[in-house]
């Protein structure tokens, strides 16, 4: 009886799971060629996928959950998916170059999603991009609500101005990453001090920073740099995103990373990382992490324009990035835009040691390693090839032997065949030449015997060939 109840419960659970999957799929529309003509009628969140793509299959259940939740909360955004291999022309028009590609389509605009592939992050992206580009904050209560809800957001304070036009342009480009608001001076919290109006501010890390055109350069670049919290738990995705930001020219030239005045700058913030093992609770691991956190907090005004701070769990990704084996725990400073890095030239005992190390990087006394020179790129190719081969053999030795052993075996057989073919051919040709010479000698001997006649006295006198006309007269 107990076994029967357990079996019934299992069947019921399985039925519920299947029904949930069916229900979730029901809120995600399969798009075809007609989508091109009808898409402007609604706001669409679309997953462009390929049936054979492993990452696409991994995203599918998450995407079904996104469709279900967007429908349940009454969002105006419709969720769909399109087989980009079957409708390649449509996918090409939307600029799809890899799978899966997530885009929010709003009128004639298409916004790429580049964040983590989790349900909450995708839904947050859809809410942000589908709404107003610049959202008004009409009251202090609304302002406080936004501060509690968003870790980082930007606010324009003031009336119509050229700065507001630049702010709108920046928002249209960077809305995929962060929120943009506008407010009057009365709505801004009392602790905010503005030297002049209009102004653009970023609120993060329980404080705020005001955009300064002279010190910070282009507004869009400044927003792109400041859209991150000052201290983060880093992973490969975040490091890639940080490499996409721009650092102002004056800072780079002052810290001697770039000297010529005419070189265009596309360099991201320097990232100071404590590389630790979060499972290891020893004093050294926690000490380095806390030192980086203190520097990020206490020296924010001094370093926030040029540095991003954080920690990373484990050294696997860093080893791949640096093509070197780093001991854990340690501190490394990365320039994610040109693959340069700085390793410790001293033991970090306290916050003052870390600040001194950062200042030495800025004044150029610590030598940068790595980079993106031709030699480093060649080294990267060799390192990546070696890493790929090693990882294949570690994960599946049989597969590694098959992938690399089979081509080597075929090449060996071909080389052996070519070598033996040349040797046999030479031997046959030589043997043929020897036989030919022997035959010629034999024929000469036989001809000489036929032409010789025995003479009197037992001596052999060679016969002389008489002319043809003399022989004919003799016959007559």
GROMACS .gro file of C-alpha atoms in nm:
model
  476
    1UNK     CA    1   0.000   0.000   0.000
    2UNK     CA    2   0.284   0.237   0.091
    3UNK     CA    3   0.460   0.156  -0.235
    4UNK     CA    4   0.138   0.229  -0.426
    5UNK     CA    5   0.104   0.569  -0.254
    6UNK     CA    6   0.467   0.656  -0.333
    7UNK     CA    7   0.417   0.559  -0.697
    8UNK     CA    8   0.099   0.767  -0.714
    9UNK     CA    9   0.281   1.067  -0.561
   10UNK     CA   10   0.565   1.036  -0.812
   11UNK     CA   11   0.321   1.021  -1.102
   12UNK     CA   12   0.140   1.326  -0.968
   13UNK     CA   13   0.467   1.521  -0.936
   14UNK     CA   14   0.571   1.422  -1.286
   15UNK     CA   15   0.232   1.531  -1.419
   16UNK     CA   16   0.263   1.868  -1.244
   17UNK     CA   17   0.612   1.922  -1.389
   18UNK     CA   18   0.493   1.838  -1.740
   19UNK     CA   19   0.191   2.067  -1.703
   20UNK     CA   20   0.416   2.349  -1.579
   21UNK     CA   21   0.642   2.304  -1.882
   22UNK     CA   22   0.345   2.307  -2.117
   23UNK     CA   23   0.198   2.616  -1.948
   24UNK     CA   24   0.533   2.799  -1.959
   25UNK     CA   25   0.582   2.717  -2.326
   26UNK     CA   26   0.234   2.849  -2.395
   27UNK     CA   27   0.347   3.204  -2.309
   28UNK     CA   28   0.642   3.197  -2.550
   29UNK     CA   29   0.543   3.241  -2.913
   30UNK     CA   30   0.719   3.061  -3.195
   31UNK     CA   31   0.790   3.332  -3.452
   32UNK     CA   32   0.803   3.289  -3.828
   33UNK     CA   33   0.831   3.507  -4.141
   34UNK     CA   34   0.515   3.704  -4.055
   35UNK     CA   35   0.694   3.848  -3.750
   36UNK     CA   36   0.889   4.088  -3.972
   37UNK     CA   37   0.568   4.267  -4.075
   38UNK     CA   38   0.383   4.252  -3.742
   39UNK     CA   39   0.658   4.325  -3.490
   40UNK     CA   40   0.600   4.703  -3.477
   41UNK     CA   41   0.256   4.647  -3.327
   42UNK     CA   42   0.403   4.538  -2.991
   43UNK     CA   43   0.720   4.539  -2.782
   44UNK     CA   44   0.895   4.204  -2.821
   45UNK     CA   45   1.156   4.018  -2.619
   46UNK     CA   46   1.298   3.760  -2.860
   47UNK     CA   47   1.540   3.472  -2.824
   48UNK     CA   48   1.715   3.395  -3.155
   49UNK     CA   49   1.836   3.036  -3.123
   50UNK     CA   50   1.973   2.740  -3.319
   51UNK     CA   51   1.830   2.389  -3.260
   52UNK     CA   52   2.177   2.234  -3.234
   53UNK     CA   53   2.317   2.497  -2.992
   54UNK     CA   54   2.389   2.364  -2.642
   55UNK     CA   55   2.367   2.709  -2.479
   56UNK     CA   56   2.028   2.760  -2.646
   57UNK     CA   57   1.897   2.435  -2.499
   58UNK     CA   58   2.023   2.542  -2.157
   59UNK     CA   59   1.842   2.875  -2.190
   60UNK     CA   60   1.510   2.721  -2.304
   61UNK     CA   61   1.358   2.639  -1.960
   62UNK     CA   62   1.469   2.981  -1.828
   63UNK     CA   63   1.312   3.147  -2.130
   64UNK     CA   64   0.983   2.964  -2.069
   65UNK     CA   65   0.983   3.093  -1.711
   66UNK     CA   66   1.045   3.447  -1.840
   67UNK     CA   67   0.743   3.415  -2.069
   68UNK     CA   68   0.523   3.290  -1.785
   69UNK     CA   69   0.621   3.565  -1.539
   70UNK     CA   70   0.595   3.846  -1.796
   71UNK     CA   71   0.241   3.729  -1.871
   72UNK     CA   72   0.144   3.688  -1.505
   73UNK     CA   73   0.249   4.042  -1.407
   74UNK     CA   74   0.068   4.193  -1.704
   75UNK     CA   75   0.377   4.323  -1.881
   76UNK     CA   76   0.319   4.484  -2.221
   77UNK     CA   77   0.627   4.300  -2.347
   78UNK     CA   78   0.556   3.987  -2.550
   79UNK     CA   79   0.803   3.700  -2.530
   80UNK     CA   80   0.895   3.497  -2.838
   81UNK     CA   81   1.164   3.281  -2.990
   82UNK     CA   82   1.282   3.234  -3.347
   83UNK     CA   83   1.485   2.959  -3.510
   84UNK     CA   84   1.761   3.173  -3.662
   85UNK     CA   85   1.874   2.888  -3.887
   86UNK     CA   86   1.532   2.847  -4.048
   87UNK     CA   87   1.473   3.224  -4.081
   88UNK     CA   88   1.831   3.332  -4.139
   89UNK     CA   89   1.739   3.637  -4.349
   90UNK     CA   90   1.529   3.787  -4.067
   91UNK     CA   91   1.796   3.704  -3.808
   92UNK     CA   92   2.058   3.867  -4.029
   93UNK     CA   93   1.850   4.187  -4.052
   94UNK     CA   94   1.849   4.207  -3.673
   95UNK     CA   95   2.225   4.158  -3.660
   96UNK     CA   96   2.225   3.810  -3.506
   97UNK     CA   97   2.580   3.669  -3.521
   98UNK     CA   98   2.576   3.410  -3.245
   99UNK     CA   99   2.341   3.184  -3.052
  100UNK     CA  100   2.153   3.245  -2.838
  101UNK     CA  101   2.099   3.619  -2.900
  102UNK     CA  102   1.843   3.803  -2.687
  103UNK     CA  103   1.698   4.128  -2.820
  104UNK     CA  104   1.423   4.364  -2.711
  105UNK     CA  105   1.251   4.511  -3.016
  106UNK     CA  106   1.075   4.841  -2.957
  107UNK     CA  107   0.945   5.007  -3.272
  108UNK     CA  108   1.237   5.046  -3.509
  109UNK     CA  109   1.491   5.004  -3.226
  110UNK     CA  110   1.662   4.679  -3.128
  111UNK     CA  111   1.844   4.647  -2.794
  112UNK     CA  112   2.090   4.365  -2.728
  113UNK     CA  113   2.086   4.190  -2.390
  114UNK     CA  114   2.439   4.117  -2.264
  115UNK     CA  115   2.377   4.029  -1.900
  116UNK     CA  116   2.368   3.699  -1.710
  117UNK     CA  117   2.118   3.447  -1.849
  118UNK     CA  118   1.900   3.427  -1.542
  119UNK     CA  119   1.525   3.482  -1.524
  120UNK     CA  120   1.543   3.784  -1.292
  121UNK     CA  121   1.817   3.962  -1.488
  122UNK     CA  122   1.638   3.912  -1.822
  123UNK     CA  123   1.306   4.037  -1.681
  124UNK     CA  124   1.479   4.339  -1.524
  125UNK     CA  125   1.632   4.420  -1.864
  126UNK     CA  126   1.291   4.395  -2.032
  127UNK     CA  127   1.128   4.630  -1.776
  128UNK     CA  128   1.409   4.883  -1.803
  129UNK     CA  129   1.432   4.902  -2.181
  130UNK     CA  130   1.060   4.876  -2.257
  131UNK     CA  131   0.977   5.177  -2.039
  132UNK     CA  132   1.051   5.546  -2.084
  133UNK     CA  133   1.407   5.635  -2.176
  134UNK     CA  134   1.425   5.910  -1.911
  135UNK     CA  135   1.190   5.849  -1.618
  136UNK     CA  136   1.076   6.150  -1.411
  137UNK     CA  137   1.107   6.153  -1.032
  138UNK     CA  138   0.822   6.380  -0.920
  139UNK     CA  139   0.875   6.361  -0.541
  140UNK     CA  140   1.132   6.290  -0.270
  141UNK     CA  141   0.939   5.978  -0.173
  142UNK     CA  142   0.978   5.843  -0.525
  143UNK     CA  143   1.347   5.935  -0.519
  144UNK     CA  144   1.399   5.742  -0.195
  145UNK     CA  145   1.210   5.446  -0.338
  146UNK     CA  146   1.444   5.438  -0.639
  147UNK     CA  147   1.746   5.450  -0.408
  148UNK     CA  148   1.622   5.141  -0.223
  149UNK     CA  149   1.536   4.954  -0.541
  150UNK     CA  150   1.842   5.025  -0.762
  151UNK     CA  151   2.206   4.993  -0.663
  152UNK     CA  152   2.321   5.229  -0.940
  153UNK     CA  153   2.118   5.491  -1.128
  154UNK     CA  154   2.171   5.829  -1.297
  155UNK     CA  155   1.977   6.152  -1.251
  156UNK     CA  156   1.967   6.471  -1.459
  157UNK     CA  157   1.881   6.779  -1.252
  158UNK     CA  158   1.773   7.097  -1.426
  159UNK     CA  159   1.581   7.227  -1.724
  160UNK     CA  160   1.638   7.216  -2.099
  161UNK     CA  161   2.005   7.250  -2.195
  162UNK     CA  162   2.275   7.107  -2.425
  163UNK     CA  163   2.378   6.884  -2.133
  164UNK     CA  164   2.030   6.732  -2.128
  165UNK     CA  165   2.056   6.652  -2.499
  166UNK     CA  166   2.385   6.472  -2.436
  167UNK     CA  167   2.221   6.292  -2.143
  168UNK     CA  168   1.937   6.169  -2.366
  169UNK     CA  169   2.185   6.050  -2.629
  170UNK     CA  170   2.383   5.860  -2.365
  171UNK     CA  171   2.064   5.707  -2.224
  172UNK     CA  172   1.953   5.583  -2.566
  173UNK     CA  173   2.283   5.394  -2.596
  174UNK     CA  174   2.328   5.271  -2.238
  175UNK     CA  175   1.969   5.200  -2.127
  176UNK     CA  176   2.054   4.830  -2.172
  177UNK     CA  177   2.282   4.857  -1.866
  178UNK     CA  178   2.130   5.102  -1.619
  179UNK     CA  179   1.842   5.338  -1.531
  180UNK     CA  180   1.814   5.708  -1.622
  181UNK     CA  181   1.596   5.957  -1.435
  182UNK     CA  182   1.530   6.331  -1.431
  183UNK     CA  183   1.431   6.547  -1.135
  184UNK     CA  184   1.399   6.905  -1.022
  185UNK     CA  185   1.636   7.055  -0.765
  186UNK     CA  186   1.363   7.042  -0.496
  187UNK     CA  187   1.329   6.663  -0.530
  188UNK     CA  188   1.700   6.589  -0.483
  189UNK     CA  189   1.789   6.483  -0.124
  190UNK     CA  190   1.913   6.758   0.105
  191UNK     CA  191   2.256   6.601   0.153
  192UNK     CA  192   2.334   6.651  -0.221
  193UNK     CA  193   2.541   6.963  -0.292
  194UNK     CA  194   2.537   7.101  -0.647
  195UNK     CA  195   2.784   7.374  -0.740
  196UNK     CA  196   2.608   7.455  -1.067
  197UNK     CA  197   2.297   7.368  -1.265
  198UNK     CA  198   2.214   7.170  -1.474
  199UNK     CA  199   2.397   6.862  -1.346
  200UNK     CA  200   2.421   6.486  -1.396
  201UNK     CA  201   2.469   6.265  -1.090
  202UNK     CA  202   2.524   5.895  -1.027
  203UNK     CA  203   2.392   5.744  -0.703
  204UNK     CA  204   2.569   5.429  -0.584
  205UNK     CA  205   2.749   5.281  -0.284
  206UNK     CA  206   2.533   5.491  -0.047
  207UNK     CA  207   2.677   5.813  -0.187
  208UNK     CA  208   2.677   6.014  -0.511
  209UNK     CA  209   2.917   6.159  -0.768
  210UNK     CA  210   2.864   6.464  -0.989
  211UNK     CA  211   2.974   6.466  -1.351
  212UNK     CA  212   3.249   6.720  -1.426
  213UNK     CA  213   3.300   6.775  -1.798
  214UNK     CA  214   3.654   6.908  -1.750
  215UNK     CA  215   3.777   6.615  -1.537
  216UNK     CA  216   3.555   6.334  -1.667
  217UNK     CA  217   3.551   6.405  -2.041
  218UNK     CA  218   3.269   6.272  -2.258
  219UNK     CA  219   2.940   6.223  -2.070
  220UNK     CA  220   2.858   5.889  -2.233
  221UNK     CA  221   3.204   5.751  -2.145
  222UNK     CA  222   3.168   5.872  -1.787
  223UNK     CA  223   2.830   5.701  -1.750
  224UNK     CA  224   2.972   5.383  -1.901
  225UNK     CA  225   3.250   5.385  -1.640
  226UNK     CA  226   3.033   5.473  -1.343
  227UNK     CA  227   2.754   5.220  -1.405
  228UNK     CA  228   2.931   4.970  -1.179
  229UNK     CA  229   2.945   4.967  -0.801
  230UNK     CA  230   3.285   5.053  -0.662
  231UNK     CA  231   3.341   4.705  -0.514
  232UNK     CA  232   3.217   4.389  -0.682
  233UNK     CA  233   3.243   4.012  -0.663
  234UNK     CA  234   3.409   3.960  -1.001
  235UNK     CA  235   3.367   3.691  -1.264
  236UNK     CA  236   3.472   3.660  -1.627
  237UNK     CA  237   3.158   3.834  -1.753
  238UNK     CA  238   3.210   4.142  -1.533
  239UNK     CA  239   3.576   4.169  -1.631
  240UNK     CA  240   3.473   4.163  -1.997
  241UNK     CA  241   3.217   4.438  -1.932
  242UNK     CA  242   3.475   4.649  -1.751
  243UNK     CA  243   3.707   4.615  -2.047
  244UNK     CA  244   3.440   4.787  -2.255
  245UNK     CA  245   3.456   5.112  -2.058
  246UNK     CA  246   3.670   5.417  -2.133
  247UNK     CA  247   3.914   5.591  -1.902
  248UNK     CA  248   3.975   5.965  -1.933
  249UNK     CA  249   4.284   6.078  -2.120
  250UNK     CA  250   4.435   6.296  -1.848
  251UNK     CA  251   4.445   6.013  -1.594
  252UNK     CA  252   4.610   5.772  -1.835
  253UNK     CA  253   4.877   6.014  -1.942
  254UNK     CA  254   4.948   6.119  -1.585
  255UNK     CA  255   4.998   5.754  -1.485
  256UNK     CA  256   5.225   5.702  -1.790
  257UNK     CA  257   5.021   5.419  -1.935
  258UNK     CA  258   4.980   5.621  -2.256
  259UNK     CA  259   5.217   5.908  -2.330
  260UNK     CA  260   5.158   6.057  -2.680
  261UNK     CA  261   4.892   6.326  -2.683
  262UNK     CA  262   4.749   6.223  -3.021
  263UNK     CA  263   4.671   5.859  -2.938
  264UNK     CA  264   4.295   5.792  -2.916
  265UNK     CA  265   4.194   5.632  -2.588
  266UNK     CA  266   3.978   5.324  -2.554
  267UNK     CA  267   4.110   5.195  -2.225
  268UNK     CA  268   3.900   5.064  -1.938
  269UNK     CA  269   3.935   5.113  -1.566
  270UNK     CA  270   4.215   4.934  -1.386
  271UNK     CA  271   4.075   4.652  -1.174
  272UNK     CA  272   4.234   4.581  -0.836
  273UNK     CA  273   4.147   4.222  -0.742
  274UNK     CA  274   4.196   4.010  -0.435
  275UNK     CA  275   4.224   3.657  -0.575
  276UNK     CA  276   4.112   3.429  -0.294
  277UNK     CA  277   3.947   3.097  -0.215
  278UNK     CA  278   3.612   3.181  -0.057
  279UNK     CA  279   3.590   2.833   0.096
  280UNK     CA  280   3.917   2.896   0.276
  281UNK     CA  281   3.851   3.082   0.602
  282UNK     CA  282   4.217   3.134   0.691
  283UNK     CA  283   4.334   3.477   0.807
  284UNK     CA  284   4.533   3.555   0.491
  285UNK     CA  285   4.238   3.505   0.256
  286UNK     CA  286   3.997   3.720   0.457
  287UNK     CA  287   4.267   3.982   0.528
  288UNK     CA  288   4.344   4.058   0.162
  289UNK     CA  289   3.975   4.081   0.077
  290UNK     CA  290   3.909   4.323   0.364
  291UNK     CA  291   4.208   4.538   0.263
  292UNK     CA  292   4.071   4.582  -0.090
  293UNK     CA  293   3.727   4.661   0.051
  294UNK     CA  294   3.869   4.927   0.283
  295UNK     CA  295   4.066   5.092   0.003
  296UNK     CA  296   3.755   5.098  -0.216
  297UNK     CA  297   3.553   5.258   0.063
  298UNK     CA  298   3.799   5.495   0.234
  299UNK     CA  299   3.986   5.613  -0.078
  300UNK     CA  300   3.681   5.635  -0.303
  301UNK     CA  301   3.727   6.001  -0.392
  302UNK     CA  302   4.093   5.948  -0.478
  303UNK     CA  303   4.069   5.632  -0.691
  304UNK     CA  304   3.710   5.588  -0.812
  305UNK     CA  305   3.775   5.753  -1.151
  306UNK     CA  306   4.061   5.522  -1.240
  307UNK     CA  307   4.006   5.203  -1.041
  308UNK     CA  308   3.748   4.934  -0.993
  309UNK     CA  309   3.785   4.712  -0.685
  310UNK     CA  310   3.668   4.361  -0.612
  311UNK     CA  311   3.756   4.000  -0.537
  312UNK     CA  312   3.747   3.680  -0.738
  313UNK     CA  313   3.692   3.329  -0.611
  314UNK     CA  314   3.971   3.102  -0.737
  315UNK     CA  315   4.253   3.167  -0.982
  316UNK     CA  316   4.142   2.959  -1.283
  317UNK     CA  317   4.011   3.251  -1.488
  318UNK     CA  318   4.299   3.480  -1.387
  319UNK     CA  319   4.554   3.212  -1.483
  320UNK     CA  320   4.396   3.192  -1.828
  321UNK     CA  321   4.394   3.569  -1.862
  322UNK     CA  322   4.754   3.614  -1.748
  323UNK     CA  323   4.887   3.289  -1.902
  324UNK     CA  324   5.059   3.228  -1.569
  325UNK     CA  325   4.999   3.037  -1.246
  326UNK     CA  326   4.911   3.274  -0.961
  327UNK     CA  327   4.940   3.165  -0.602
  328UNK     CA  328   4.627   3.212  -0.390
  329UNK     CA  329   4.567   3.437  -0.205
  330UNK     CA  330   4.721   3.731  -0.388
  331UNK     CA  331   4.645   4.074  -0.531
  332UNK     CA  332   4.663   4.157  -0.902
  333UNK     CA  333   4.576   4.477  -1.089
  334UNK     CA  334   4.434   4.426  -1.440
  335UNK     CA  335   4.401   4.658  -1.735
  336UNK     CA  336   4.117   4.470  -1.903
  337UNK     CA  337   4.126   4.676  -2.222
  338UNK     CA  338   4.482   4.591  -2.331
  339UNK     CA  339   4.550   4.275  -2.123
  340UNK     CA  340   4.826   4.435  -1.917
  341UNK     CA  341   4.858   4.343  -1.552
  342UNK     CA  342   5.057   4.442  -1.245
  343UNK     CA  343   5.177   4.196  -0.981
  344UNK     CA  344   5.276   4.281  -0.625
  345UNK     CA  345   5.627   4.416  -0.577
  346UNK     CA  346   5.593   4.402  -0.198
  347UNK     CA  347   5.404   4.216   0.073
  348UNK     CA  348   5.066   4.374   0.145
  349UNK     CA  349   5.037   4.397   0.523
  350UNK     CA  350   4.776   4.672   0.555
  351UNK     CA  351   4.570   4.933   0.372
  352UNK     CA  352   4.863   5.175   0.350
  353UNK     CA  353   5.072   4.915   0.163
  354UNK     CA  354   4.792   4.866  -0.089
  355UNK     CA  355   4.750   5.241  -0.139
  356UNK     CA  356   5.124   5.274  -0.197
  357UNK     CA  357   5.115   4.992  -0.452
  358UNK     CA  358   4.830   5.165  -0.640
  359UNK     CA  359   5.014   5.498  -0.636
  360UNK     CA  360   5.325   5.329  -0.773
  361UNK     CA  361   5.118   5.188  -1.059
  362UNK     CA  362   4.982   5.535  -1.133
  363UNK     CA  363   5.324   5.700  -1.131
  364UNK     CA  364   5.473   5.427  -1.349
  365UNK     CA  365   5.726   5.279  -1.106
  366UNK     CA  366   5.562   4.934  -1.121
  367UNK     CA  367   5.630   4.767  -1.454
  368UNK     CA  368   5.330   4.646  -1.652
  369UNK     CA  369   5.340   4.288  -1.775
  370UNK     CA  370   5.148   4.121  -2.057
  371UNK     CA  371   4.979   4.343  -2.314
  372UNK     CA  372   4.845   4.293  -2.664
  373UNK     CA  373   5.166   4.311  -2.871
  374UNK     CA  374   5.225   4.073  -3.162
  375UNK     CA  375   5.453   3.857  -2.948
  376UNK     CA  376   5.191   3.836  -2.673
  377UNK     CA  377   4.923   3.747  -2.928
  378UNK     CA  378   5.137   3.462  -3.063
  379UNK     CA  379   5.196   3.349  -2.705
  380UNK     CA  380   4.821   3.362  -2.648
  381UNK     CA  381   4.755   3.139  -2.952
  382UNK     CA  382   5.005   2.879  -2.829
  383UNK     CA  383   4.868   2.897  -2.474
  384UNK     CA  384   4.506   2.859  -2.587
  385UNK     CA  385   4.593   2.563  -2.810
  386UNK     CA  386   4.784   2.394  -2.528
  387UNK     CA  387   4.502   2.461  -2.280
  388UNK     CA  388   4.242   2.320  -2.519
  389UNK     CA  389   4.441   1.999  -2.575
  390UNK     CA  390   4.504   1.952  -2.203
  391UNK     CA  391   4.140   2.013  -2.112
  392UNK     CA  392   4.021   1.762  -2.374
  393UNK     CA  393   4.257   1.492  -2.245
  394UNK     CA  394   4.159   1.564  -1.883
  395UNK     CA  395   3.786   1.552  -1.948
  396UNK     CA  396   3.791   1.258  -2.191
  397UNK     CA  397   4.120   1.077  -2.258
  398UNK     CA  398   3.962   0.846  -2.517
  399UNK     CA  399   3.815   1.138  -2.706
  400UNK     CA  400   4.152   1.315  -2.694
  401UNK     CA  401   4.330   1.008  -2.832
  402UNK     CA  402   4.074   0.982  -3.109
  403UNK     CA  403   4.081   1.351  -3.204
  404UNK     CA  404   4.459   1.383  -3.208
  405UNK     CA  405   4.574   1.024  -3.257
  406UNK     CA  406   4.367   0.959  -3.572
  407UNK     CA  407   4.503   1.257  -3.772
  408UNK     CA  408   4.859   1.177  -3.659
  409UNK     CA  409   4.811   0.814  -3.762
  410UNK     CA  410   4.680   0.912  -4.105
  411UNK     CA  411   4.969   1.155  -4.154
  412UNK     CA  412   5.220   0.887  -4.048
  413UNK     CA  413   5.074   0.634  -4.293
  414UNK     CA  414   5.085   0.891  -4.573
  415UNK     CA  415   5.448   0.977  -4.496
  416UNK     CA  416   5.543   0.610  -4.484
  417UNK     CA  417   5.365   0.547  -4.814
  418UNK     CA  418   5.542   0.837  -4.981
  419UNK     CA  419   5.879   0.723  -4.849
  420UNK     CA  420   5.838   0.358  -4.952
  421UNK     CA  421   5.698   0.456  -5.292
  422UNK     CA  422   6.007   0.664  -5.368
  423UNK     CA  423   6.245   0.387  -5.253
  424UNK     CA  424   6.080   0.108  -5.457
  425UNK     CA  425   6.056   0.328  -5.763
  426UNK     CA  426   6.428   0.408  -5.745
  427UNK     CA  427   6.517   0.039  -5.702
  428UNK     CA  428   6.302  -0.073  -5.996
  429UNK     CA  429   6.440   0.204  -6.213
  430UNK     CA  430   6.797   0.108  -6.119
  431UNK     CA  431   6.727  -0.259  -6.180
  432UNK     CA  432   6.573  -0.171  -6.514
  433UNK     CA  433   6.880   0.030  -6.611
  434UNK     CA  434   7.111  -0.260  -6.514
  435UNK     CA  435   6.907  -0.512  -6.716
  436UNK     CA  436   6.903  -0.280  -7.014
  437UNK     CA  437   7.282  -0.242  -7.008
  438UNK     CA  438   7.329  -0.619  -6.976
  439UNK     CA  439   7.105  -0.682  -7.279
  440UNK     CA  440   7.295  -0.429  -7.486
  441UNK     CA  441   7.626  -0.594  -7.397
  442UNK     CA  442   7.485  -0.937  -7.484
  443UNK     CA  443   7.363  -0.815  -7.822
  444UNK     CA  444   7.703  -0.662  -7.900
  445UNK     CA  445   7.877  -0.993  -7.816
  446UNK     CA  446   7.640  -1.193  -8.040
  447UNK     CA  447   7.684  -0.949  -8.328
  448UNK     CA  448   8.062  -0.969  -8.295
  449UNK     CA  449   8.047  -1.352  -8.301
  450UNK     CA  450   7.840  -1.353  -8.619
  451UNK     CA  451   8.079  -1.116  -8.788
  452UNK     CA  452   8.390  -1.326  -8.699
  453UNK     CA  453   8.515  -1.616  -8.927
  454UNK     CA  454   8.793  -1.870  -8.848
  455UNK     CA  455   9.115  -1.818  -9.058
  456UNK     CA  456   9.388  -2.059  -9.154
  457UNK     CA  457   9.647  -2.119  -8.894
  458UNK     CA  458   9.375  -2.123  -8.628
  459UNK     CA  459   9.386  -1.749  -8.585
  460UNK     CA  460   9.073  -1.558  -8.584
  461UNK     CA  461   9.074  -1.262  -8.815
  462UNK     CA  462   8.787  -1.023  -8.783
  463UNK     CA  463   8.584  -0.996  -9.096
  464UNK     CA  464   8.540  -0.667  -9.262
  465UNK     CA  465   8.198  -0.574  -9.387
  466UNK     CA  466   8.216  -0.526  -9.764
  467UNK     CA  467   8.015  -0.266  -9.939
  468UNK     CA  468   7.669  -0.370 -10.055
  469UNK     CA  469   7.741  -0.319 -10.430
  470UNK     CA  470   8.051  -0.542 -10.415
  471UNK     CA  471   7.850  -0.825 -10.263
  472UNK     CA  472   7.591  -0.800 -10.537
  473UNK     CA  473   7.861  -0.828 -10.809
  474UNK     CA  474   7.999  -1.141 -10.645
  475UNK     CA  475   7.655  -1.297 -10.653
  476UNK     CA  476   7.631  -1.224 -11.023
   0.00000   0.00000   0.00000
